[in-house]
Amino acid sequence: MDLVAFLETLWLARIPILKGIGVTVSISVLAILVGTVLGVGVGLALTYGAKPLRWLVRGYTDFIRGTPVLVLVLASYYVLGTIGIDLGPFQAGVLALAVFCSSHVGEIVRGALQSIPKGQTEAAKAIGLTFPQTFAYVLGPQALRQVLPAWVNTAAEMVKASTLLSIIGVAELLLRTQELISRTFMSLEFYFFAGFLYFAVNYGIERFGRYVERKTSIPS
Amino acid sequence: MTGNLLEIRDLHKRYGDVEVLKGVDCTMAQGDVISIIGSSGSGKTTMLRCINMLEEFQGGSIRIDGEEIGYETSGGTRRRKKEKEIARQRAMTGMAFQQFNLFPHMSAAENVMLGLVKVKGMRRDEARALAEKWLDRVGLAERRDRYPGQLSGGQQQRVAIARAIAMNPKLMLFDEVTSALDPELVNEVLQVIKDLARDGMSMLLVTHEMRFAYEVSSRVIFMNQGRIGEEGNPREMFHKPQTERLAEFLKTSTFN
């Protein structure tokens, strides 16, 4: 391959590529944020919810987790329109990813909360803490530390899943790359380059996760 | 009011179909140190845990300083008190657990401070000073900034006792606090409890340490199959058991 020709083309295409990265990062950040907020709610409902609520939320997570993300993306874009909820491709895509993310984060949060020994709650009760206080000062901080590694994984999965939005025409990094390739026929070079960019974003997320983990680790 | 610190009347507790407490009565005055002994499954820990509502109970009543714990009866129906009210009542007692249950993400001092700040509404610096005073009392002044994972079992249990005592409870509940400890760490914890007893702290202890129960208690209660089998002062209980069950139990337990 001709490195000079590739770099020249890359320079000429820098604006669409940067835009693509911008869209990919926006999709991921929004999906992760919304998905995490929803997911914490899902996790709390699964752990502490009254039975009917728990069953309902359990049904939701099992259904979402058993569905391919691509199907969620397509459904969110094409099906919601038929029932009067008309979303643009970007919004529909983010919604689908956020829903997917929430079911995974929900399971992670539930697992973390349930892994905390019962004695912790009892000790908190014994000194007179109410349940909200127990959650805020005793259970939450311990669960957070447990959640972190799995949450970083999920966040990286969301970045990768954002490529699926190219199917419904969201001009994220993969779609921009494909457009570029169809003009320049440099498929190997640009797919490799796109792959490298995804890796860089996810590597950054992973490093950040490690950093937070180190900062919050409990001395022993 | 009778003036009793603790008054348990006809306490009944069921897990499903299994009745674990079949009508327990017990009164305790200010400054009493009562040990509850008995074989496992006799209901001694359950009884202790009813007093601070870690267990629900279906019949009878528990009063601390005349105040009914956990339930209220109006118009013939018995209702569980509101969570907030129960939380307030729980702070009337302090409890130390078999498994210590320190909060692993907080230092020793922070463990003691949490209740002081969040339940008693103390300022942080006041709470810090009080926490340090109590950690000093249990011999851990220089470990106050260590985390539970950095402390031995005996040290963790002493922090846990300081955490409970610092809240200034009317009554301390000790639930087999030495059972999870290596033998060489048992004494440092028992010594702390003895010191508290000497200071006049009212306490109720579930224990398997017969020698300790003998030395520290003003009264001993022998639980047998969900009922109080026998009770009295430790000397009579241990030397002249009145019931066959207690005589048998004492024979099988280590008293050294």
GROMACS .gro file of C-alpha atoms in nm:
model
  476
    1MET     CA    1   0.000   0.000   0.000
    2ASP     CA    2   0.106   0.353  -0.067
    3LEU     CA    3   0.154   0.525   0.265
    4VAL     CA    4   0.192   0.874   0.121
    5ALA     CA    5  -0.125   0.841  -0.084
    6PHE     CA    6  -0.313   0.716   0.224
    7LEU     CA    7  -0.193   0.998   0.445
    8GLU     CA    8  -0.283   1.249   0.176
    9THR     CA    9  -0.634   1.108   0.146
   10LEU     CA   10  -0.664   1.094   0.523
   11TRP     CA   11  -0.570   1.461   0.549
   12LEU     CA   12  -0.827   1.556   0.286
   13ALA     CA   13  -1.093   1.350   0.467
   14ARG     CA   14  -1.005   1.476   0.814
   15ILE     CA   15  -1.322   1.680   0.858
   16PRO     CA   16  -1.572   1.396   0.791
   17ILE     CA   17  -1.364   1.158   1.001
   18LEU     CA   18  -1.352   1.399   1.295
   19LYS     CA   19  -1.725   1.455   1.260
   20GLY     CA   20  -1.772   1.079   1.258
   21ILE     CA   21  -1.571   1.045   1.577
   22GLY     CA   22  -1.771   1.328   1.730
   23VAL     CA   23  -2.098   1.153   1.648
   24THR     CA   24  -1.969   0.816   1.774
   25VAL     CA   25  -1.858   0.971   2.102
   26SER     CA   26  -2.187   1.164   2.141
   27ILE     CA   27  -2.393   0.850   2.082
   28SER     CA   28  -2.182   0.652   2.328
   29VAL     CA   29  -2.175   0.914   2.601
   30LEU     CA   30  -2.550   0.976   2.579
   31ALA     CA   31  -2.634   0.606   2.569
   32ILE     CA   32  -2.404   0.530   2.861
   33LEU     CA   33  -2.533   0.821   3.071
   34VAL     CA   34  -2.901   0.757   3.010
   35GLY     CA   35  -2.849   0.382   3.028
   36THR     CA   36  -2.665   0.410   3.358
   37VAL     CA   37  -2.929   0.631   3.519
   38LEU     CA   38  -3.204   0.394   3.403
   39GLY     CA   39  -2.989   0.096   3.495
   40VAL     CA   40  -2.941   0.209   3.854
   41GLY     CA   41  -3.319   0.236   3.879
   42VAL     CA   42  -3.354  -0.111   3.729
   43GLY     CA   43  -3.097  -0.251   3.973
   44LEU     CA   44  -3.268  -0.092   4.273
   45ALA     CA   45  -3.607  -0.221   4.160
   46LEU     CA   46  -3.465  -0.571   4.113
   47THR     CA   47  -3.308  -0.567   4.459
   48TYR     CA   48  -3.551  -0.376   4.678
   49GLY     CA   49  -3.868  -0.347   4.470
   50ALA     CA   50  -4.201  -0.491   4.581
   51LYS     CA   51  -4.280  -0.821   4.410
   52PRO     CA   52  -4.500  -0.696   4.122
   53LEU     CA   53  -4.246  -0.426   4.034
   54ARG     CA   54  -3.964  -0.676   4.058
   55TRP     CA   55  -4.136  -0.917   3.819
   56LEU     CA   56  -4.210  -0.638   3.575
   57VAL     CA   57  -3.853  -0.513   3.574
   58ARG     CA   58  -3.717  -0.868   3.561
   59GLY     CA   59  -3.929  -0.927   3.248
   60TYR     CA   60  -3.793  -0.606   3.097
   61THR     CA   61  -3.426  -0.690   3.157
   62ASP     CA   62  -3.458  -1.052   3.044
   63PHE     CA   63  -3.638  -0.946   2.727
   64ILE     CA   64  -3.391  -0.670   2.642
   65ARG     CA   65  -3.085  -0.877   2.721
   66GLY     CA   66  -3.214  -1.162   2.507
   67THR     CA   67  -3.263  -0.936   2.205
   68PRO     CA   68  -2.982  -0.851   1.960
   69VAL     CA   69  -2.888  -0.482   1.979
   70LEU     CA   70  -2.936  -0.450   1.605
   71VAL     CA   71  -3.297  -0.559   1.642
   72LEU     CA   72  -3.346  -0.298   1.916
   73VAL     CA   73  -3.197  -0.029   1.691
   74LEU     CA   74  -3.418  -0.123   1.396
   75ALA     CA   75  -3.727  -0.154   1.614
   76SER     CA   76  -3.663   0.180   1.778
   77TYR     CA   77  -3.627   0.350   1.439
   78TYR     CA   78  -3.895   0.176   1.231
   79VAL     CA   79  -4.149   0.042   1.482
   80LEU     CA   80  -4.182   0.341   1.714
   81GLY     CA   81  -4.270   0.551   1.408
   82THR     CA   82  -4.574   0.334   1.339
   83ILE     CA   83  -4.717   0.405   1.682
   84GLY     CA   84  -4.673   0.777   1.647
   85ILE     CA   85  -4.338   0.825   1.818
   86ASP     CA   86  -4.136   0.974   1.539
   87LEU     CA   87  -3.768   0.984   1.624
   88GLY     CA   88  -3.480   1.080   1.399
   89PRO     CA   89  -3.216   0.814   1.339
   90PHE     CA   90  -2.980   0.964   1.598
   91GLN     CA   91  -3.246   0.981   1.871
   92ALA     CA   92  -3.386   0.639   1.789
   93GLY     CA   93  -3.039   0.488   1.792
   94VAL     CA   94  -2.942   0.646   2.123
   95LEU     CA   95  -3.271   0.532   2.275
   96ALA     CA   96  -3.212   0.172   2.165
   97LEU     CA   97  -2.857   0.168   2.299
   98ALA     CA   98  -2.960   0.334   2.627
   99VAL     CA   99  -3.232   0.074   2.680
  100PHE     CA  100  -2.984  -0.204   2.604
  101CYS     CA  101  -2.729  -0.045   2.839
  102SER     CA  102  -2.987  -0.006   3.118
  103SER     CA  103  -3.067  -0.377   3.127
  104HIS     CA  104  -2.699  -0.465   3.159
  105VAL     CA  105  -2.622  -0.196   3.417
  106GLY     CA  106  -2.933  -0.305   3.607
  107GLU     CA  107  -2.801  -0.659   3.638
  108ILE     CA  108  -2.459  -0.533   3.741
  109VAL     CA  109  -2.608  -0.309   4.012
  110ARG     CA  110  -2.832  -0.588   4.139
  111GLY     CA  111  -2.540  -0.829   4.156
  112ALA     CA  112  -2.324  -0.579   4.343
  113LEU     CA  113  -2.594  -0.492   4.597
  114GLN     CA  114  -2.680  -0.855   4.661
  115SER     CA  115  -2.316  -0.948   4.712
  116ILE     CA  116  -2.285  -0.717   5.013
  117PRO     CA  117  -2.317  -0.929   5.330
  118LYS     CA  118  -2.641  -0.892   5.525
  119GLY     CA  119  -2.438  -0.803   5.833
  120GLN     CA  120  -2.363  -0.464   5.680
  121THR     CA  121  -2.729  -0.369   5.673
  122GLU     CA  122  -2.780  -0.509   6.022
  123ALA     CA  123  -2.486  -0.316   6.165
  124ALA     CA  124  -2.619   0.003   6.004
  125LYS     CA  125  -2.967  -0.061   6.145
  126ALA     CA  126  -2.822  -0.136   6.487
  127ILE     CA  127  -2.669   0.211   6.514
  128GLY     CA  128  -3.002   0.365   6.416
  129LEU     CA  129  -2.955   0.447   6.048
  130THR     CA  130  -3.270   0.457   5.837
  131PHE     CA  131  -3.275   0.263   5.511
  132PRO     CA  132  -3.201   0.564   5.287
  133GLN     CA  133  -2.905   0.648   5.512
  134THR     CA  134  -2.788   0.288   5.509
  135PHE     CA  135  -2.799   0.292   5.133
  136ALA     CA  136  -2.623   0.625   5.099
  137TYR     CA  137  -2.336   0.564   5.342
  138VAL     CA  138  -2.295   0.187   5.370
  139LEU     CA  139  -2.438  -0.009   5.077
  140GLY     CA  140  -2.401   0.240   4.791
  141PRO     CA  141  -2.031   0.315   4.836
  142GLN     CA  142  -1.950  -0.056   4.860
  143ALA     CA  143  -2.164  -0.144   4.560
  144LEU     CA  144  -2.008   0.134   4.354
  145ARG     CA  145  -1.665  -0.018   4.389
  146GLN     CA  146  -1.795  -0.356   4.280
  147VAL     CA  147  -1.987  -0.213   3.988
  148LEU     CA  148  -1.697  -0.024   3.839
  149PRO     CA  149  -1.506  -0.295   3.644
  150ALA     CA  150  -1.821  -0.444   3.490
  151TRP     CA  151  -1.955  -0.098   3.415
  152VAL     CA  152  -1.638  -0.008   3.224
  153ASN     CA  153  -1.687  -0.322   3.015
  154THR     CA  154  -2.043  -0.224   2.938
  155ALA     CA  155  -1.936   0.128   2.844
  156ALA     CA  156  -1.682  -0.014   2.598
  157GLU     CA  157  -1.953  -0.242   2.457
  158MET     CA  158  -2.172   0.062   2.398
  159VAL     CA  159  -1.898   0.232   2.195
  160LYS     CA  160  -1.872  -0.078   1.981
  161ALA     CA  161  -2.249  -0.112   1.952
  162SER     CA  162  -2.272   0.248   1.828
  163THR     CA  163  -2.147   0.120   1.489
  164LEU     CA  164  -2.487  -0.046   1.443
  165LEU     CA  165  -2.642   0.297   1.403
  166SER     CA  166  -2.476   0.318   1.060
  167ILE     CA  167  -2.752   0.080   0.942
  168ILE     CA  168  -3.020   0.343   1.001
  169GLY     CA  169  -2.807   0.615   0.847
  170VAL     CA  170  -2.647   0.787   1.145
  171ALA     CA  171  -2.324   0.937   1.014
  172GLU     CA  172  -2.101   0.802   1.286
  173LEU     CA  173  -1.743   0.690   1.240
  174LEU     CA  174  -1.814   0.362   1.063
  175LEU     CA  175  -2.055   0.514   0.810
  176ARG     CA  176  -1.813   0.800   0.740
  177THR     CA  177  -1.538   0.545   0.687
  178GLN     CA  178  -1.750   0.342   0.447
  179GLU     CA  179  -1.836   0.653   0.249
  180LEU     CA  180  -1.470   0.735   0.231
  181ILE     CA  181  -1.381   0.387   0.112
  182SER     CA  182  -1.646   0.392  -0.159
  183ARG     CA  183  -1.481   0.706  -0.297
  184THR     CA  184  -1.115   0.607  -0.256
  185PHE     CA  185  -1.123   0.224  -0.266
  186MET     CA  186  -0.866   0.221   0.016
  187SER     CA  187  -1.068  -0.031   0.215
  188LEU     CA  188  -0.785  -0.201   0.404
  189GLU     CA  189  -0.626   0.126   0.512
  190PHE     CA  190  -0.942   0.300   0.628
  191TYR     CA  191  -1.102   0.002   0.800
  192PHE     CA  192  -0.777  -0.047   0.984
  193PHE     CA  193  -0.766   0.319   1.074
  194ALA     CA  194  -1.127   0.316   1.197
  195GLY     CA  195  -1.048   0.007   1.401
  196PHE     CA  196  -0.758   0.190   1.558
  197LEU     CA  197  -0.978   0.487   1.650
  198TYR     CA  198  -1.236   0.261   1.821
  199PHE     CA  199  -0.955   0.095   2.006
  200ALA     CA  200  -0.818   0.433   2.117
  201VAL     CA  201  -1.157   0.543   2.255
  202ASN     CA  202  -1.208   0.216   2.441
  203TYR     CA  203  -0.854   0.210   2.568
  204GLY     CA  204  -0.912   0.558   2.711
  205ILE     CA  205  -1.231   0.437   2.885
  206GLU     CA  206  -1.050   0.138   3.026
  207ARG     CA  207  -0.759   0.345   3.158
  208PHE     CA  208  -1.001   0.588   3.316
  209GLY     CA  209  -1.183   0.297   3.482
  210ARG     CA  210  -0.857   0.159   3.619
  211TYR     CA  211  -0.764   0.501   3.750
  212VAL     CA  212  -1.094   0.542   3.936
  213GLU     CA  213  -1.065   0.187   4.068
  214ARG     CA  214  -0.720   0.262   4.206
  215LYS     CA  215  -0.834   0.589   4.359
  216THR     CA  216  -1.127   0.431   4.537
  217SER     CA  217  -0.972   0.101   4.641
  218ILE     CA  218  -1.006   0.011   5.008
  219PRO     CA  219  -0.675  -0.036   5.191
  220SER     CA  220  -0.627  -0.384   5.331
  221MET     CA  221  -4.376   0.240   8.495
  222THR     CA  222  -4.193  -0.031   8.676
  223GLY     CA  223  -3.854   0.134   8.658
  224ASN     CA  224  -3.702  -0.160   8.475
  225LEU     CA  225  -3.454  -0.088   8.199
  226LEU     CA  226  -3.568  -0.384   7.994
  227GLU     CA  227  -3.894  -0.567   8.022
  228ILE     CA  228  -3.976  -0.859   7.798
  229ARG     CA  229  -4.324  -1.006   7.832
  230ASP     CA  230  -4.437  -1.334   7.678
  231LEU     CA  231  -4.219  -1.297   7.369
  232HIS     CA  232  -4.320  -1.521   7.079
  233LYS     CA  233  -4.132  -1.554   6.753
  234ARG     CA  234  -4.205  -1.782   6.460
  235TYR     CA  235  -4.024  -1.855   6.137
  236GLY     CA  236  -4.309  -1.990   5.928
  237ASP     CA  237  -4.437  -2.290   6.119
  238VAL     CA  238  -4.140  -2.317   6.350
  239GLU     CA  239  -4.181  -2.140   6.681
  240VAL     CA  240  -3.836  -2.041   6.804
  241LEU     CA  241  -3.942  -1.833   7.105
  242LYS     CA  242  -4.233  -1.979   7.296
  243GLY     CA  243  -4.308  -1.713   7.551
  244VAL     CA  244  -4.002  -1.554   7.706
  245ASP     CA  245  -4.021  -1.322   8.006
  246CYS     CA  246  -3.725  -1.128   8.129
  247THR     CA  247  -3.664  -0.809   8.320
  248MET     CA  248  -3.345  -0.625   8.367
  249ALA     CA  249  -3.249  -0.329   8.584
  250GLN     CA  250  -3.007  -0.050   8.511
  251GLY     CA  251  -2.649  -0.177   8.543
  252ASP     CA  252  -2.737  -0.546   8.518
  253VAL     CA  253  -2.506  -0.773   8.324
  254ILE     CA  254  -2.696  -1.076   8.205
  255SER     CA  255  -2.547  -1.366   8.014
  256ILE     CA  256  -2.769  -1.585   7.803
  257ILE     CA  257  -2.638  -1.936   7.759
  258GLY     CA  258  -2.780  -2.247   7.599
  259SER     CA  259  -2.722  -2.484   7.310
  260SER     CA  260  -2.749  -2.364   6.954
  261GLY     CA  261  -3.104  -2.338   6.831
  262SER     CA  262  -3.235  -2.263   7.179
  263GLY     CA  263  -3.336  -1.911   7.070
  264LYS     CA  264  -3.082  -1.700   7.258
  265THR     CA  265  -2.954  -1.502   6.959
  266THR     CA  266  -3.306  -1.461   6.826
  267MET     CA  267  -3.419  -1.316   7.157
  268LEU     CA  268  -3.134  -1.066   7.149
  269ARG     CA  269  -3.214  -0.967   6.792
  270CYS     CA  270  -3.579  -0.905   6.876
  271ILE     CA  271  -3.476  -0.640   7.125
  272ASN     CA  272  -3.342  -0.413   6.851
  273MET     CA  273  -3.591  -0.527   6.590
  274LEU     CA  274  -3.342  -0.706   6.368
  275GLU     CA  275  -3.604  -0.977   6.398
  276GLU     CA  276  -3.977  -0.926   6.389
  277PHE     CA  277  -4.178  -1.098   6.656
  278GLN     CA  278  -4.540  -1.206   6.649
  279GLY     CA  279  -4.643  -1.195   7.011
  280GLY     CA  280  -4.558  -1.034   7.342
  281SER     CA  281  -4.389  -0.705   7.409
  282ILE     CA  282  -4.049  -0.558   7.469
  283ARG     CA  283  -4.004  -0.235   7.660
  284ILE     CA  284  -3.690  -0.034   7.711
  285ASP     CA  285  -3.720   0.233   7.978
  286GLY     CA  286  -4.094   0.183   7.960
  287GLU     CA  287  -4.110   0.250   7.586
  288GLU     CA  288  -4.265  -0.024   7.375
  289ILE     CA  289  -4.028  -0.141   7.104
  290GLY     CA  290  -4.122  -0.210   6.745
  291TYR     CA  291  -4.498  -0.241   6.765
  292GLU     CA  292  -4.796  -0.046   6.880
  293THR     CA  293  -5.140  -0.171   6.961
  294SER     CA  294  -5.439   0.048   6.899
  295GLY     CA  295  -5.799  -0.065   6.896
  296GLY     CA  296  -5.693  -0.426   6.943
  297THR     CA  297  -5.473  -0.442   6.632
  298ARG     CA  298  -5.099  -0.471   6.656
  299ARG     CA  299  -4.901  -0.272   6.404
  300ARG     CA  300  -4.533  -0.239   6.329
  301LYS     CA  301  -4.415   0.110   6.410
  302LYS     CA  302  -4.294   0.338   6.133
  303GLU     CA  303  -3.942   0.272   6.003
  304LYS     CA  304  -3.816   0.606   6.125
  305GLU     CA  305  -3.949   0.539   6.473
  306ILE     CA  306  -3.792   0.193   6.476
  307ALA     CA  307  -3.460   0.341   6.365
  308ARG     CA  308  -3.477   0.584   6.658
  309GLN     CA  309  -3.556   0.300   6.900
  310ARG     CA  310  -3.270   0.091   6.765
  311ALA     CA  311  -3.032   0.366   6.867
  312MET     CA  312  -3.143   0.312   7.229
  313THR     CA  313  -2.945  -0.011   7.222
  314GLY     CA  314  -2.601  -0.087   7.084
  315MET     CA  315  -2.509  -0.419   6.935
  316ALA     CA  316  -2.188  -0.607   6.868
  317PHE     CA  317  -2.206  -0.898   6.627
  318GLN     CA  318  -2.034  -1.232   6.592
  319GLN     CA  319  -1.893  -1.126   6.254
  320PHE     CA  320  -1.800  -0.771   6.366
  321ASN     CA  321  -1.972  -0.619   6.060
  322LEU     CA  322  -1.749  -0.316   6.040
  323PHE     CA  323  -1.797  -0.103   5.731
  324PRO     CA  324  -1.496  -0.204   5.519
  325HIS     CA  325  -1.478   0.121   5.321
  326MET     CA  326  -1.433   0.336   5.632
  327SER     CA  327  -1.143   0.370   5.870
  328ALA     CA  328  -1.185   0.266   6.233
  329ALA     CA  329  -1.260   0.625   6.337
  330GLU     CA  330  -1.507   0.677   6.051
  331ASN     CA  331  -1.688   0.358   6.151
  332VAL     CA  332  -1.742   0.503   6.496
  333MET     CA  333  -1.828   0.848   6.363
  334LEU     CA  334  -2.097   0.745   6.115
  335GLY     CA  335  -2.376   0.699   6.369
  336LEU     CA  336  -2.267   1.001   6.571
  337VAL     CA  337  -2.287   1.231   6.270
  338LYS     CA  338  -2.584   1.084   6.084
  339VAL     CA  339  -2.803   0.965   6.371
  340LYS     CA  340  -2.705   1.195   6.657
  341GLY     CA  341  -2.643   1.493   6.430
  342MET     CA  342  -2.307   1.571   6.588
  343ARG     CA  343  -2.058   1.800   6.419
  344ARG     CA  344  -1.775   1.610   6.250
  345ASP     CA  345  -1.502   1.743   6.478
  346GLU     CA  346  -1.705   1.659   6.790
  347ALA     CA  347  -1.776   1.313   6.654
  348ARG     CA  348  -1.410   1.268   6.567
  349ALA     CA  349  -1.305   1.357   6.923
  350LEU     CA  350  -1.559   1.118   7.073
  351ALA     CA  351  -1.460   0.840   6.833
  352GLU     CA  352  -1.095   0.887   6.930
  353LYS     CA  353  -1.184   0.878   7.297
  354TRP     CA  354  -1.364   0.546   7.260
  355LEU     CA  355  -1.103   0.392   7.034
  356ASP     CA  356  -0.853   0.488   7.299
  357ARG     CA  357  -1.070   0.319   7.562
  358VAL     CA  358  -1.064  -0.009   7.369
  359GLY     CA  359  -0.688   0.022   7.324
  360LEU     CA  360  -0.684   0.119   6.958
  361ALA     CA  361  -0.590   0.487   6.967
  362GLU     CA  362  -0.300   0.439   6.730
  363ARG     CA  363  -0.507   0.231   6.483
  364ARG     CA  364  -0.786   0.482   6.437
  365ASP     CA  365  -0.703   0.554   6.073
  366ARG     CA  366  -0.662   0.190   5.975
  367TYR     CA  367  -0.927   0.017   5.768
  368PRO     CA  368  -1.101  -0.301   5.890
  369GLY     CA  369  -0.904  -0.507   5.637
  370GLN     CA  370  -0.584  -0.390   5.806
  371LEU     CA  371  -0.691  -0.500   6.155
  372SER     CA  372  -0.692  -0.838   6.327
  373GLY     CA  373  -1.021  -0.999   6.423
  374GLY     CA  374  -0.984  -0.896   6.785
  375GLN     CA  375  -0.907  -0.538   6.688
  376GLN     CA  376  -1.203  -0.528   6.450
  377GLN     CA  377  -1.433  -0.651   6.725
  378ARG     CA  378  -1.304  -0.384   6.962
  379VAL     CA  379  -1.370  -0.116   6.699
  380ALA     CA  380  -1.720  -0.259   6.656
  381ILE     CA  381  -1.777  -0.236   7.031
  382ALA     CA  382  -1.648   0.123   7.032
  383ARG     CA  383  -1.884   0.203   6.743
  384ALA     CA  384  -2.180   0.078   6.945
  385ILE     CA  385  -2.076   0.227   7.280
  386ALA     CA  386  -1.998   0.572   7.139
  387MET     CA  387  -2.368   0.609   7.058
  388ASN     CA  388  -2.428   0.609   7.433
  389PRO     CA  389  -2.690   0.332   7.433
  390LYS     CA  390  -2.898   0.251   7.737
  391LEU     CA  391  -2.828  -0.117   7.684
  392MET     CA  392  -2.553  -0.308   7.504
  393LEU     CA  393  -2.630  -0.633   7.324
  394PHE     CA  394  -2.341  -0.871   7.257
  395ASP     CA  395  -2.412  -1.156   7.018
  396GLU     CA  396  -2.143  -1.424   7.053
  397VAL     CA  397  -1.878  -1.161   7.001
  398THR     CA  398  -1.584  -1.398   7.049
  399SER     CA  399  -1.711  -1.697   6.851
  400ALA     CA  400  -1.541  -1.593   6.527
  401LEU     CA  401  -1.209  -1.510   6.690
  402ASP     CA  402  -0.888  -1.709   6.708
  403PRO     CA  403  -0.841  -1.832   7.067
  404GLU     CA  404  -0.549  -1.599   7.137
  405LEU     CA  405  -0.762  -1.295   7.042
  406VAL     CA  406  -1.059  -1.378   7.265
  407ASN     CA  407  -0.919  -1.228   7.582
  408GLU     CA  408  -0.856  -0.877   7.452
  409VAL     CA  409  -1.224  -0.854   7.357
  410LEU     CA  410  -1.351  -1.003   7.683
  411GLN     CA  411  -1.133  -0.759   7.876
  412VAL     CA  412  -1.301  -0.465   7.700
  413ILE     CA  413  -1.643  -0.602   7.794
  414LYS     CA  414  -1.536  -0.656   8.154
  415ASP     CA  415  -1.418  -0.295   8.174
  416LEU     CA  416  -1.753  -0.176   8.044
  417ALA     CA  417  -1.933  -0.390   8.300
  418ARG     CA  418  -1.722  -0.236   8.573
  419ASP     CA  419  -1.823   0.110   8.451
  420GLY     CA  420  -2.186   0.016   8.510
  421MET     CA  421  -2.293  -0.043   8.150
  422SER     CA  422  -2.611  -0.249   8.128
  423MET     CA  423  -2.557  -0.544   7.902
  424LEU     CA  424  -2.708  -0.856   7.768
  425LEU     CA  425  -2.464  -1.111   7.630
  426VAL     CA  426  -2.515  -1.425   7.433
  427THR     CA  427  -2.200  -1.624   7.492
  428HIS     CA  428  -2.035  -1.962   7.481
  429GLU     CA  429  -1.756  -1.850   7.713
  430MET     CA  430  -1.877  -2.006   8.035
  431ARG     CA  431  -1.588  -1.888   8.251
  432PHE     CA  432  -1.649  -1.535   8.128
  433ALA     CA  433  -2.024  -1.557   8.189
  434TYR     CA  434  -1.949  -1.681   8.536
  435GLU     CA  435  -1.714  -1.396   8.616
  436VAL     CA  436  -1.887  -1.100   8.458
  437SER     CA  437  -2.259  -1.163   8.497
  438SER     CA  438  -2.490  -1.051   8.773
  439ARG     CA  439  -2.739  -1.303   8.639
  440VAL     CA  440  -2.739  -1.592   8.394
  441ILE     CA  441  -3.026  -1.708   8.178
  442PHE     CA  442  -3.028  -2.060   8.041
  443MET     CA  443  -3.237  -2.087   7.727
  444ASN     CA  444  -3.381  -2.423   7.634
  445GLN     CA  445  -3.599  -2.489   7.328
  446GLY     CA  446  -3.738  -2.139   7.299
  447ARG     CA  447  -3.804  -2.092   7.669
  448ILE     CA  448  -3.607  -1.980   7.968
  449GLY     CA  449  -3.501  -2.308   8.125
  450GLU     CA  450  -3.346  -2.166   8.434
  451GLU     CA  451  -3.213  -1.838   8.561
  452GLY     CA  452  -3.029  -1.712   8.862
  453ASN     CA  453  -2.698  -1.586   8.986
  454PRO     CA  454  -2.400  -1.747   8.816
  455ARG     CA  455  -2.263  -1.920   9.126
  456GLU     CA  456  -2.584  -2.114   9.191
  457MET     CA  457  -2.645  -2.181   8.824
  458PHE     CA  458  -2.304  -2.325   8.752
  459HIS     CA  459  -2.249  -2.512   9.078
  460LYS     CA  460  -2.600  -2.625   9.158
  461PRO     CA  461  -2.805  -2.650   8.840
  462GLN     CA  462  -3.170  -2.713   8.922
  463THR     CA  463  -3.271  -2.875   8.597
  464GLU     CA  464  -3.129  -3.179   8.426
  465ARG     CA  465  -3.105  -2.993   8.094
  466LEU     CA  466  -2.878  -2.728   8.241
  467ALA     CA  467  -2.663  -2.987   8.421
  468GLU     CA  468  -2.624  -3.171   8.092
  469PHE     CA  469  -2.548  -2.852   7.901
  470LEU     CA  470  -2.283  -2.747   8.150
  471LYS     CA  471  -2.121  -3.088   8.129
  472THR     CA  472  -2.077  -3.059   7.755
  473SER     CA  473  -1.953  -2.701   7.754
  474THR     CA  474  -1.601  -2.599   7.832
  475PHE     CA  475  -1.565  -2.423   8.161
  476ASN     CA  476  -1.202  -2.337   8.205
   0.00000   0.00000   0.00000
